[in-house]
């Protein structure tokens, strides 16, 4: 019986990996993320392919009730617009915050029909999704919050992404950046959040706009969004490989 169970599990894994291979051949995954030649990250490709092959790509992350919302213990960076802050950002960001982000525009470029800038009003016209989800931080803590924002898929469709598009790179005013593939970009819970717990997104949580990709760990959720670049080639603009953080960190 035990041997039969082991065989069933082995067959399931092999089937999943075969499915992932089919995704690669079909162009959905096109190419697995590189390991950067770092032996500590050689498992990244297998993790990425196995998770893509074994799990439903439309499965939703758990959503909670309002009564389950918790405090959000993010690192206290103070006021990003204050030059005396522990983490003051560009003068452009400081000016935007002083004007309550009324002049904010999100740049969308790359493999799109036409590069353009979206004001906050433009973004909100594309629709909204509200979800109460758990943020799982790579530092070991987690918190539950309510987020409202425009689905990234709606923005990409409006921008007219080209058939060659494979990845989406996102850049913040704080010079932090990450990228995700199209499967995560078009996941229904992947949004550009402008509201947190019913109020405008606070500066310390990434105002005026931040990525929420609920299928990955917290560091993929780029804050202080400034620019989105759709690409046809794999790019990893995120943390240096010495950090030990993987490009794909599905949960």
XYZ file of C-alpha atoms in Angstrom:
251
model
C 0.000 0.000 0.000
C 2.821 2.384 0.940
C 4.655 1.565 -2.266
C 1.519 2.198 -4.301
C 1.035 5.548 -2.562
C 4.646 6.517 -3.272
C 4.201 5.573 -6.918
C 1.049 7.679 -7.141
C 2.872 10.664 -5.684
C 5.806 10.149 -8.018
C 3.466 9.928 -10.994
C 1.707 13.119 -9.906
C 5.014 14.989 -9.671
C 6.169 13.699 -13.042
C 2.834 14.615 -14.571
C 3.100 18.100 -13.122
C 6.621 18.579 -14.457
C 5.496 17.306 -17.846
C 2.659 19.841 -17.786
C 5.125 22.575 -16.948
C 7.264 21.464 -19.857
C 4.224 21.745 -22.090
C 3.695 25.299 -20.823
C 7.274 26.134 -21.701
C 6.859 24.748 -25.207
C 3.537 26.527 -25.711
C 5.169 29.873 -24.973
C 3.295 30.576 -21.739
C 6.510 30.288 -19.732
C 8.846 30.517 -22.774
C 11.931 30.339 -20.571
C 12.411 29.599 -16.893
C 14.131 32.297 -14.832
C 17.929 31.910 -14.842
C 19.907 30.724 -11.835
C 22.527 33.463 -12.311
C 25.248 30.825 -11.991
C 24.803 30.908 -8.230
C 24.720 27.395 -6.754
C 22.450 28.586 -3.922
C 19.818 29.524 -6.503
C 20.033 26.519 -8.799
C 16.722 25.288 -7.378
C 14.869 28.382 -8.600
C 14.159 26.944 -12.048
C 12.796 23.668 -10.672
C 10.648 25.462 -8.080
C 9.228 27.772 -10.722
C 8.491 25.029 -13.252
C 7.111 22.588 -10.666
C 4.795 25.158 -9.076
C 3.550 26.342 -12.440
C 2.940 22.749 -13.513
C 1.395 21.352 -10.331
C -0.795 24.221 -9.148
C -3.738 25.951 -10.768
C -2.639 29.347 -12.008
C -6.124 30.755 -11.369
C -6.320 29.568 -7.756
C -7.011 32.466 -5.411
C -5.090 33.332 -2.279
C -7.185 33.120 0.897
C -9.341 36.192 1.517
C -10.449 37.214 5.023
C -13.221 39.091 6.814
C -12.955 42.714 7.974
C -12.930 41.478 11.554
C -9.655 39.664 10.836
C -7.717 42.765 9.708
C -4.569 43.281 11.812
C -1.991 46.004 12.343
C 0.607 46.230 9.603
C 4.093 46.203 11.197
C 6.086 47.582 8.265
C 9.518 49.044 8.923
C 9.047 52.605 10.163
C 10.671 54.717 7.459
C 9.025 57.928 8.591
C 7.816 60.423 5.999
C 9.481 59.668 2.627
C 9.046 63.292 1.552
C 10.980 64.599 4.565
C 14.701 65.089 3.729
C 15.466 64.178 7.360
C 13.627 60.867 7.002
C 15.499 57.585 7.345
C 14.556 56.940 3.734
C 13.930 60.167 1.856
C 13.145 59.665 -1.808
C 13.601 61.722 -4.956
C 12.633 65.376 -5.150
C 9.982 64.335 -7.671
C 8.344 62.092 -5.078
C 8.618 64.737 -2.380
C 6.875 67.274 -4.601
C 4.115 64.834 -5.485
C 3.427 64.076 -1.829
C 3.351 67.750 -0.879
C 0.601 68.151 -3.486
C -1.229 65.064 -2.184
C -0.235 63.181 -5.369
C -2.680 65.182 -7.519
C -0.061 65.345 -10.286
C 0.952 61.694 -10.040
C 1.249 59.777 -13.318
C 2.188 56.128 -13.791
C 4.356 55.516 -16.846
C 3.577 52.353 -18.861
C 5.962 51.485 -21.682
C 7.787 48.709 -23.479
C 5.914 45.997 -25.388
C 2.680 47.969 -25.552
C 0.758 49.529 -28.432
C 1.733 52.998 -27.265
C 3.633 54.235 -24.234
C 1.542 56.517 -22.057
C 1.092 58.021 -18.622
C -1.897 57.262 -16.377
C -3.163 59.693 -13.783
C -4.853 58.290 -10.702
C -8.234 59.179 -12.225
C -7.278 57.305 -15.397
C -6.383 54.243 -13.350
C -9.572 54.298 -11.317
C -11.645 54.402 -14.511
C -10.239 50.990 -15.436
C -12.149 49.394 -12.569
C -11.361 48.251 -9.056
C -11.044 45.124 -6.982
C -11.173 44.991 -3.188
C -9.635 42.079 -1.311
C -8.632 41.307 2.273
C -5.464 39.245 2.144
C -2.468 38.195 4.182
C 0.870 39.855 3.502
C 3.672 37.395 4.257
C 6.997 39.150 4.746
C 10.351 37.529 4.042
C 11.447 38.890 7.447
C 9.144 36.439 9.214
C 6.024 38.447 10.033
C 2.602 38.538 8.414
C -0.405 40.850 8.545
C -3.891 41.056 7.093
C -5.168 44.187 5.368
C -7.843 45.286 2.934
C -6.594 46.526 -0.424
C -8.457 48.241 -3.252
C -6.909 48.916 -6.629
C -7.030 48.499 -10.363
C -6.387 44.959 -11.627
C -3.012 44.913 -13.358
C -4.613 42.871 -16.134
C -7.044 45.732 -16.875
C -4.176 48.212 -17.139
C -2.175 45.936 -19.437
C -5.183 45.367 -21.686
C -5.841 49.093 -21.849
C -2.201 49.759 -22.759
C -2.469 47.178 -25.524
C 0.282 44.713 -24.667
C 1.903 43.081 -27.680
C 1.820 39.345 -28.365
C 5.555 39.190 -27.695
C 5.127 40.377 -24.083
C 6.381 37.869 -21.491
C 7.245 39.793 -18.300
C 6.271 42.945 -16.442
C 8.922 44.966 -14.601
C 7.776 47.470 -11.967
C 9.870 50.362 -10.634
C 9.305 52.505 -7.534
C 10.307 56.045 -6.589
C 12.545 54.482 -3.933
C 14.662 52.842 -6.668
C 13.327 49.405 -5.745
C 12.144 47.194 -8.591
C 10.812 43.704 -9.286
C 9.390 41.745 -12.195
C 6.711 39.097 -12.623
C 5.606 36.877 -15.485
C 2.333 37.181 -17.371
C 0.652 34.425 -15.362
C 1.054 36.471 -12.177
C 0.374 39.760 -13.969
C -3.022 38.487 -15.156
C -3.916 36.717 -11.902
C -7.270 38.160 -10.731
C -5.841 39.172 -7.334
C -2.833 41.027 -8.756
C -3.733 44.692 -8.379
C -2.176 48.138 -8.201
C -3.499 49.227 -4.819
C -4.329 52.859 -4.083
C -6.449 52.235 -0.977
C -5.626 50.400 2.256
C -8.262 49.574 4.877
C -10.722 51.982 3.265
C -8.400 55.005 3.172
C -5.879 56.409 0.698
C -2.711 54.345 0.793
C -0.413 55.818 3.493
C 3.067 57.011 2.523
C 4.766 54.439 4.760
C 2.867 51.682 2.946
C 3.791 52.803 -0.559
C 1.637 55.789 -1.559
C 0.215 56.601 -3.934
C 0.274 53.196 -5.638
C 1.757 49.781 -4.874
C 1.712 46.342 -6.381
C -0.217 43.575 -4.639
C 0.695 40.163 -6.050
C -0.922 37.877 -3.504
C 0.652 34.689 -4.839
C 4.201 35.694 -3.833
C 6.106 36.815 -0.750
C 6.017 40.421 0.419
C 9.181 41.703 -1.226
C 7.619 41.237 -4.675
C 4.975 43.856 -3.798
C 6.710 46.971 -5.125
C 5.764 50.189 -3.302
C 5.783 53.838 -4.470
C 5.107 52.767 -8.078
C 6.490 55.104 -10.704
C 6.947 53.101 -13.899
C 5.916 49.802 -15.499
C 7.873 48.270 -18.365
C 6.421 45.330 -20.327
C 9.192 43.207 -21.835
C 9.654 40.297 -24.209
C 12.771 39.084 -22.383
C 13.365 37.934 -18.827
C 14.588 40.708 -16.586
C 15.276 40.700 -12.864
C 15.695 44.291 -11.672
C 15.171 43.265 -8.054
C 17.585 42.756 -5.113
C 21.167 41.715 -5.768
C 21.642 37.937 -5.819
C 23.815 38.131 -2.700
C 20.602 38.831 -0.769
C 19.609 35.224 -1.345
C 16.132 36.276 -2.521
C 14.746 34.268 -5.394
C 13.160 35.895 -8.416
C 10.150 33.573 -8.082
C 8.806 33.187 -4.576
C 5.364 31.642 -4.960
C 3.281 30.838 -1.895
